[in-house]
PDB file of C-alpha atoms in Angstrom:
ATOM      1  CA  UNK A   1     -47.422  72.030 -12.361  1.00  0.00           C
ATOM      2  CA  UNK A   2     -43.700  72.131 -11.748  1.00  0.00           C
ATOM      3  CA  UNK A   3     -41.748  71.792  -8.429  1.00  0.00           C
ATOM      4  CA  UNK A   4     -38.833  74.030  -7.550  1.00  0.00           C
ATOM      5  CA  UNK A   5     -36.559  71.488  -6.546  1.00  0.00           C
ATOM      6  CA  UNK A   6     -37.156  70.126  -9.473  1.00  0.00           C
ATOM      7  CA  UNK A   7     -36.420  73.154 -11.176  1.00  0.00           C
ATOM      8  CA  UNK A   8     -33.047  73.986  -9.414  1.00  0.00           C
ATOM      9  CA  UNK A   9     -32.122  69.894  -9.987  1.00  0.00           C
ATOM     10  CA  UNK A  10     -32.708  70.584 -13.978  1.00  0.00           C
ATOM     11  CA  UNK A  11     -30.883  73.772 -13.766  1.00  0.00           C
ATOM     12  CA  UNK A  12     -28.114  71.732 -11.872  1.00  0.00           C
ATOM     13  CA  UNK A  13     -27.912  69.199 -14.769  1.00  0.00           C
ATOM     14  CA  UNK A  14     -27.385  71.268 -17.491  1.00  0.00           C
ATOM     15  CA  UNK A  15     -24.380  72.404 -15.834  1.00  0.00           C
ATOM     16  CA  UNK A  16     -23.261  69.251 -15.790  1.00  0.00           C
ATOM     17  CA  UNK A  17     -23.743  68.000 -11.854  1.00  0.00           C
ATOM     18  CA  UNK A  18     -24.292  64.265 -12.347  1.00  0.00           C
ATOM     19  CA  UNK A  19     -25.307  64.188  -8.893  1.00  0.00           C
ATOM     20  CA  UNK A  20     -28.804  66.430  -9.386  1.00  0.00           C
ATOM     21  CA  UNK A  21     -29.732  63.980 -11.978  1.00  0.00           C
ATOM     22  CA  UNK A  22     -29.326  61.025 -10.188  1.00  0.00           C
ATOM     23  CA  UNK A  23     -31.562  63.091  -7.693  1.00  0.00           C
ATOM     24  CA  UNK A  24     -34.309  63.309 -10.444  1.00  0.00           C
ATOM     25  CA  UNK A  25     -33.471  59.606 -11.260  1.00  0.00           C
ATOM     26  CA  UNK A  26     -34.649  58.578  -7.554  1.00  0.00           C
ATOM     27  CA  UNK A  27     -37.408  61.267  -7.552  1.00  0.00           C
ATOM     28  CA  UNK A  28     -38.833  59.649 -10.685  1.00  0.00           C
ATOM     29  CA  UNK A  29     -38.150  56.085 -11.143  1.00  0.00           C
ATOM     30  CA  UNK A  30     -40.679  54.729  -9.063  1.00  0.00           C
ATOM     31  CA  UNK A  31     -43.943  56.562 -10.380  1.00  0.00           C
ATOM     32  CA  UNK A  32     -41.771  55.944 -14.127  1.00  0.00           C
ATOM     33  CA  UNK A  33     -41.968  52.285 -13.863  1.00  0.00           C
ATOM     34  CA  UNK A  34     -45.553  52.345 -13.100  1.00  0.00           C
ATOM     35  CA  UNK A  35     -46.913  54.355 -16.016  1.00  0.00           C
ATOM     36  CA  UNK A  36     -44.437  52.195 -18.329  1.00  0.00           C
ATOM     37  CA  UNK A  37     -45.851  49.080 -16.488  1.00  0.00           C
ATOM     38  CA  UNK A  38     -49.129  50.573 -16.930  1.00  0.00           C
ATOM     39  CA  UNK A  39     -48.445  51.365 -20.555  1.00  0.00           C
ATOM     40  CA  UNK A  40     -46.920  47.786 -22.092  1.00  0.00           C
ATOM     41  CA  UNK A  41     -47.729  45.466 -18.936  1.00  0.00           C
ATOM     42  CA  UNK A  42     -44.395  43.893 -18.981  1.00  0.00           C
ATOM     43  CA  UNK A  43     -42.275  44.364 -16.271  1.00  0.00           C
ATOM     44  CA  UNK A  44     -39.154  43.335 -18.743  1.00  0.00           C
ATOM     45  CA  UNK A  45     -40.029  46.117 -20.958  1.00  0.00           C
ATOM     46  CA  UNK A  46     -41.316  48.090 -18.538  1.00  0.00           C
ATOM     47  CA  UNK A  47     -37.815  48.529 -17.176  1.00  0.00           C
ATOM     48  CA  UNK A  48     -36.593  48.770 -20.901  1.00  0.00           C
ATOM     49  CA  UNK A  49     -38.615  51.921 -21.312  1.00  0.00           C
ATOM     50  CA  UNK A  50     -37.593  53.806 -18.014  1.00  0.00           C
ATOM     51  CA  UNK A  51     -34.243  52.926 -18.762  1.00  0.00           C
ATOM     52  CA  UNK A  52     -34.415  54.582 -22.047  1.00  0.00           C
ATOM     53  CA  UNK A  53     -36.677  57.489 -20.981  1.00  0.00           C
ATOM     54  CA  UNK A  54     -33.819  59.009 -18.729  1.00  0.00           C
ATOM     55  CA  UNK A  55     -30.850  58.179 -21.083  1.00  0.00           C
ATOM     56  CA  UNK A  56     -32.800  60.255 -23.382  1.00  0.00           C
ATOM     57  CA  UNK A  57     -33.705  62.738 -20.424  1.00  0.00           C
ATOM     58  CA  UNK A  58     -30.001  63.009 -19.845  1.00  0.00           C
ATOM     59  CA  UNK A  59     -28.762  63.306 -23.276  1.00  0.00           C
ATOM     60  CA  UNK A  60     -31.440  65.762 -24.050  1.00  0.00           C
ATOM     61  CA  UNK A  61     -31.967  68.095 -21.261  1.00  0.00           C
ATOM     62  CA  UNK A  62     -30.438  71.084 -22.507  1.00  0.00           C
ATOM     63  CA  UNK A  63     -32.961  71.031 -24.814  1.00  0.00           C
ATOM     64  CA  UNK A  64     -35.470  71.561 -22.259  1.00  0.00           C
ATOM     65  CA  UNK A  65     -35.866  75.164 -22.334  1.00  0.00           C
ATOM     66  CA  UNK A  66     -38.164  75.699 -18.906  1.00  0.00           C
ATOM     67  CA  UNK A  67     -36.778  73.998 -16.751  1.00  0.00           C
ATOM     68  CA  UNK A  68     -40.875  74.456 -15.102  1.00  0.00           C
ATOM     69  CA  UNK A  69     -41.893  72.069 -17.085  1.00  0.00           C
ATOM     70  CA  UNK A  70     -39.545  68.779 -16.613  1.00  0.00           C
ATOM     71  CA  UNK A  71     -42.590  66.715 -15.343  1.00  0.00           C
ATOM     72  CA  UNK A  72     -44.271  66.880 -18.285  1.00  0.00           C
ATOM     73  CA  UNK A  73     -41.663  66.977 -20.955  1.00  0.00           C
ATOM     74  CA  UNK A  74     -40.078  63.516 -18.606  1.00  0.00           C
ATOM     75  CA  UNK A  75     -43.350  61.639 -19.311  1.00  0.00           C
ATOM     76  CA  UNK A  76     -44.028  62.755 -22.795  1.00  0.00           C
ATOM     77  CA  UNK A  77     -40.386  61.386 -23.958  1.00  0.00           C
ATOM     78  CA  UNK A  78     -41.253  58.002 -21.709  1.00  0.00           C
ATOM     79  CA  UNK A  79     -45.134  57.708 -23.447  1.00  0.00           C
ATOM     80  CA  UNK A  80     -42.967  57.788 -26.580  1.00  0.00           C
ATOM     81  CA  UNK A  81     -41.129  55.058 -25.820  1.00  0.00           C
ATOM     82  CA  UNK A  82     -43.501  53.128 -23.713  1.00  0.00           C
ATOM     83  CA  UNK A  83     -45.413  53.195 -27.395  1.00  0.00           C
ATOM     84  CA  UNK A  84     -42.287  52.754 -29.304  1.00  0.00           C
ATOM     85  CA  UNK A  85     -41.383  49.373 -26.941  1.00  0.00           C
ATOM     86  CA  UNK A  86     -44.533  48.135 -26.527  1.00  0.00           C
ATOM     87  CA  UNK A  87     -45.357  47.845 -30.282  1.00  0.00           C
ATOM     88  CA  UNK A  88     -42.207  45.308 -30.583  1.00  0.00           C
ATOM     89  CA  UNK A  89     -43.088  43.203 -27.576  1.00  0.00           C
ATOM     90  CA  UNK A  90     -45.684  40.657 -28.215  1.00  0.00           C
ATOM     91  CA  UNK A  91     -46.129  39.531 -24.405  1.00  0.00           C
ATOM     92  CA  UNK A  92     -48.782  40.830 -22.756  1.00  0.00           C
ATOM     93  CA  UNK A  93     -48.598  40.115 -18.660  1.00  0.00           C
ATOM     94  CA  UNK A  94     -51.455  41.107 -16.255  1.00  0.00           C
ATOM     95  CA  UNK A  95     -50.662  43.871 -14.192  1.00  0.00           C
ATOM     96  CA  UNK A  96     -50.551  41.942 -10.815  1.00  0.00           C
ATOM     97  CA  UNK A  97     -47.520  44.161  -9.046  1.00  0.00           C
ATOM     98  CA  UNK A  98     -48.744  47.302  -9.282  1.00  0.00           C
ATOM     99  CA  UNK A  99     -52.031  46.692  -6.947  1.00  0.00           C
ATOM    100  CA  UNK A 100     -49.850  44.160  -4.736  1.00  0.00           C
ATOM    101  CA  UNK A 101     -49.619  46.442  -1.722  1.00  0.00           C
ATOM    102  CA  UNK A 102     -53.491  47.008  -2.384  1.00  0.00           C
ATOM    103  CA  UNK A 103     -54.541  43.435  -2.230  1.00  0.00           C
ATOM    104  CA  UNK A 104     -52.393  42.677   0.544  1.00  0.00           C
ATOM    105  CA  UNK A 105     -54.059  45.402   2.814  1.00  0.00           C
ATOM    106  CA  UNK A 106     -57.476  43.768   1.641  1.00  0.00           C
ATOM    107  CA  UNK A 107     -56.521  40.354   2.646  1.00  0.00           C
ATOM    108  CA  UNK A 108     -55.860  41.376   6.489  1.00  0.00           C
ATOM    109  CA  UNK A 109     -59.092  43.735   6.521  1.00  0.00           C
ATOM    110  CA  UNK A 110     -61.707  41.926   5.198  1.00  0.00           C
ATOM    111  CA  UNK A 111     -63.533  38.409   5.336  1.00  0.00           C
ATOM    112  CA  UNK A 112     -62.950  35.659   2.999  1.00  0.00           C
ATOM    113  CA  UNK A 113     -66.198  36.782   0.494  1.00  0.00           C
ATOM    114  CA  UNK A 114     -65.670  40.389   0.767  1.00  0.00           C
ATOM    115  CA  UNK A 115     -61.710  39.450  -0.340  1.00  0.00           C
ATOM    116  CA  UNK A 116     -62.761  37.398  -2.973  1.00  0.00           C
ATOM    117  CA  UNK A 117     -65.231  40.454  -4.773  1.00  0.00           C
ATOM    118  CA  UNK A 118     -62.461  42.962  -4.401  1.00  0.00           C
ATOM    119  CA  UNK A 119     -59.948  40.963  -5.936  1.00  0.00           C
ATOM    120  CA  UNK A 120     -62.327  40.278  -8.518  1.00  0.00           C
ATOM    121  CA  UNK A 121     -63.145  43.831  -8.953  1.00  0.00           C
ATOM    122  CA  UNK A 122     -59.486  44.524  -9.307  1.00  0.00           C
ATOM    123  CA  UNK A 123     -58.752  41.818 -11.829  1.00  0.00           C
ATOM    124  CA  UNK A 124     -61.609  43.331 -13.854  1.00  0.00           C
ATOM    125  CA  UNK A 125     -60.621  46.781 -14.126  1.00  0.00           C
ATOM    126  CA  UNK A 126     -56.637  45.625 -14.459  1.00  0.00           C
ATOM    127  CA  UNK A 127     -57.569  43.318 -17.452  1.00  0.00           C
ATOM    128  CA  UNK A 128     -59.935  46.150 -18.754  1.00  0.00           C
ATOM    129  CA  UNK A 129     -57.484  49.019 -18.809  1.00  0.00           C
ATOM    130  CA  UNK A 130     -55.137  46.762 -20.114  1.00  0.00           C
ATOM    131  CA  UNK A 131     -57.714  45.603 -23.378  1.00  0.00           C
ATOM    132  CA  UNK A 132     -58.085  49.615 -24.243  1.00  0.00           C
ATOM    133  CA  UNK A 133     -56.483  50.849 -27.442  1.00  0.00           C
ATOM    134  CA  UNK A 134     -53.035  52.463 -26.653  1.00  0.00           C
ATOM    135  CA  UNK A 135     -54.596  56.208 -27.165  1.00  0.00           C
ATOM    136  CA  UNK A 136     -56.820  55.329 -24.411  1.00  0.00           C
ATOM    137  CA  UNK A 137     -54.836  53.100 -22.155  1.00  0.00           C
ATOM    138  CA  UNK A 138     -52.704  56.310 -21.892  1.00  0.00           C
ATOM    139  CA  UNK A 139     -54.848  58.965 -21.416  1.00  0.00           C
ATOM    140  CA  UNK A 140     -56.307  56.913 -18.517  1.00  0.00           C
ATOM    141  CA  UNK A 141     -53.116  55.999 -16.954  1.00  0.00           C
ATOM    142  CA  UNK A 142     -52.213  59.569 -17.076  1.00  0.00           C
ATOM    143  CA  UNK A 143     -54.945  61.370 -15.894  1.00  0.00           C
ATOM    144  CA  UNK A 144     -55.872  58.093 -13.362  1.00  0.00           C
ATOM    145  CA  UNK A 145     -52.905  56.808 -12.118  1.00  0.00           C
ATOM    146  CA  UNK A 146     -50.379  60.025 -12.446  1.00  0.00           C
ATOM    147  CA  UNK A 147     -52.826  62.673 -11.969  1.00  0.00           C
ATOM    148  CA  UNK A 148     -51.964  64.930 -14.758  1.00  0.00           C
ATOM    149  CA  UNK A 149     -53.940  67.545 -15.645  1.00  0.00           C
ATOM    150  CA  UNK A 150     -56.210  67.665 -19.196  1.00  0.00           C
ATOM    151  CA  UNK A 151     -53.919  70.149 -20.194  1.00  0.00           C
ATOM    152  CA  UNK A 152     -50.584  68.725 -19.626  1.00  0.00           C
ATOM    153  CA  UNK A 153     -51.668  65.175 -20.758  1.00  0.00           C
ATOM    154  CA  UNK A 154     -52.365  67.279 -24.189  1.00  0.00           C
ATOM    155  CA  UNK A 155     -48.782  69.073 -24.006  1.00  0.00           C
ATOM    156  CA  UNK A 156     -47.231  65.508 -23.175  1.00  0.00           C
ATOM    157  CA  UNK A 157     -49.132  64.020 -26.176  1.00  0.00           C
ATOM    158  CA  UNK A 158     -49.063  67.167 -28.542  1.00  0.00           C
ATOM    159  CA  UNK A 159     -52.958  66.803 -29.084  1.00  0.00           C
ATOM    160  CA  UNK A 160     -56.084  69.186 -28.191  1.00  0.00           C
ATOM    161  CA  UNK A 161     -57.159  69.736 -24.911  1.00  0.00           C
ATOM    162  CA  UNK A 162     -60.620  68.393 -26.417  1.00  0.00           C
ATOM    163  CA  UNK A 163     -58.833  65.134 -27.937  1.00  0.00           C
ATOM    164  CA  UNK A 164     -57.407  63.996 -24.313  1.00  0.00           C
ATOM    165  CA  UNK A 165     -61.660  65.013 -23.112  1.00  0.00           C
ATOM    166  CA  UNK A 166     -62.914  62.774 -25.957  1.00  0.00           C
ATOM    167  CA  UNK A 167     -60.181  59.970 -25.452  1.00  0.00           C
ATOM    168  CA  UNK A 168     -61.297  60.063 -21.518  1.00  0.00           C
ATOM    169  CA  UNK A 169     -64.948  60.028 -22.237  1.00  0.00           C
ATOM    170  CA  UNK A 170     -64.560  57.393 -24.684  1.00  0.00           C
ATOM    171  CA  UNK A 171     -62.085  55.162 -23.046  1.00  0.00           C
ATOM    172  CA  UNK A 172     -64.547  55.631 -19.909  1.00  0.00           C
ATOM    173  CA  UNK A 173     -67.441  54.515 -21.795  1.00  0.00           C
ATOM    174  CA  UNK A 174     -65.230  51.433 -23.024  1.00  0.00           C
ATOM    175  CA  UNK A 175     -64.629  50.505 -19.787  1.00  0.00           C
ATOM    176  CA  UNK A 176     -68.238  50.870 -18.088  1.00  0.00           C
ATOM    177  CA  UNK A 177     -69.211  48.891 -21.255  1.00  0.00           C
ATOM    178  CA  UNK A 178     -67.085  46.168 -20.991  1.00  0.00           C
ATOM    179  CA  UNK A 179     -67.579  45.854 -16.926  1.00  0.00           C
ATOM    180  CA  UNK A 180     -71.617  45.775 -17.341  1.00  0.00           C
ATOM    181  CA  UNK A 181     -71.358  43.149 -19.841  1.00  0.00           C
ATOM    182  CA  UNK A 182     -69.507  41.114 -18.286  1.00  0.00           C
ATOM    183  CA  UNK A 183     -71.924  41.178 -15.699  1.00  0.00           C
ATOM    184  CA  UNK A 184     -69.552  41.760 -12.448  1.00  0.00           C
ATOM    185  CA  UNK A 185     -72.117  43.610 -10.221  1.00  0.00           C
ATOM    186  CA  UNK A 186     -74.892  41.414 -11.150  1.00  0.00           C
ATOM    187  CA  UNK A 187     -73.262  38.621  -9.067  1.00  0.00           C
ATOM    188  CA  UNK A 188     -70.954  36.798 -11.275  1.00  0.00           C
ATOM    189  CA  UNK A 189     -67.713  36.032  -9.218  1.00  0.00           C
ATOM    190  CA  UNK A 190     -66.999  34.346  -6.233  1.00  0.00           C
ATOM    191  CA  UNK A 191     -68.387  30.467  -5.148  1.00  0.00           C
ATOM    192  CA  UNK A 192     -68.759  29.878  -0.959  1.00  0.00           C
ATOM    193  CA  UNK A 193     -66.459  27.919   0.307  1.00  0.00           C
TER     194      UNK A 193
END
């Protein structure tokens, strides 16, 4: 759960040592952007959010009282915003950066048909993650994409253990739904060229 660098770096920042934070700050920001991205699918606000999540990291961590447990208490304070910031932004823009490296490794690997499926498949499950409810759009993106733990999602979120199983089984349900109706493995997709 917790890293001991990351524990010494916390320790460092309480004490005032700018340059341990900026340390977290370039441990963090990458895997930050994508859970905000993931979270409001703006990369505007997106940036918003991570910005905010470590002035408030910064202002607040001497409130952190184990230092242990930074990872989690980081990404609660940024689901709060991500929820606070996306509420007040009205765009909504596919998430097309995120799986760029993805797509490109696809594109030199595999033929023109077998390209056109997987980018289809993407483009499905991007736009279907993205359609969940926020409650479930996060849990996913959390327990997916950042590979928390049932129980740390439920510290982040200050919910059950059983709430972040139900919002999982649910939101996977949602999404199997949705895919099977739209009929993506039945054939649907791609035309020859």
């Amino acid at each position: 759960m917790f890293s001991l660098e990351d524990r010494e770096l916390v320790e460092k920042v309480v004490l005032g040592d700018f340059e341990a934070f900026e340390e977290l700050f370039n441990k963090y920001k990458t895997t930050a952007m994508k859970t905000a991205y993931l979270i409001c699918s703006n990369k505007d606000t997106s940036e918003d959010i991570v910005q905010e999540t470590f002035v408030q990291c910064y202002l607040n961590i001497h409130n952190l009282k184990n230092p242990d447990y930074f990872k989690p208490w980081f990404y609660k304070i940024l689901t709060r915003i991500a929820w606070k910031l996306s509420k007040s932004d009205n765009k909504n823009i596919p998430i097309e950066e995120i799986f760029s490296k993805t797509e490109k490794a696809l594109n030199s690997e595999k033929d023109a048909m077998s390209l056109c499926l997987e980018n289809e498949r993407l483009d499905l499950i991007r736009n279907t993650i993205n359609s969940l409810d926020e409650k479930y759009k996060t849990v996913v993106i959390l327990y997916y994409f950042n590979g928390f733990s049932i129980k740390e999602i439920a510290n982040m979120l200050e919910i059950f253990e059983g709430t972040v199983k139900s919002r999982l089984f649910k939101a996977r349900k949602i999404l199997k739904g949705k895919i099977v109706s739209l009929n993506y493995f039945g054939g649907v997709g791609c035309e020859k060229g």
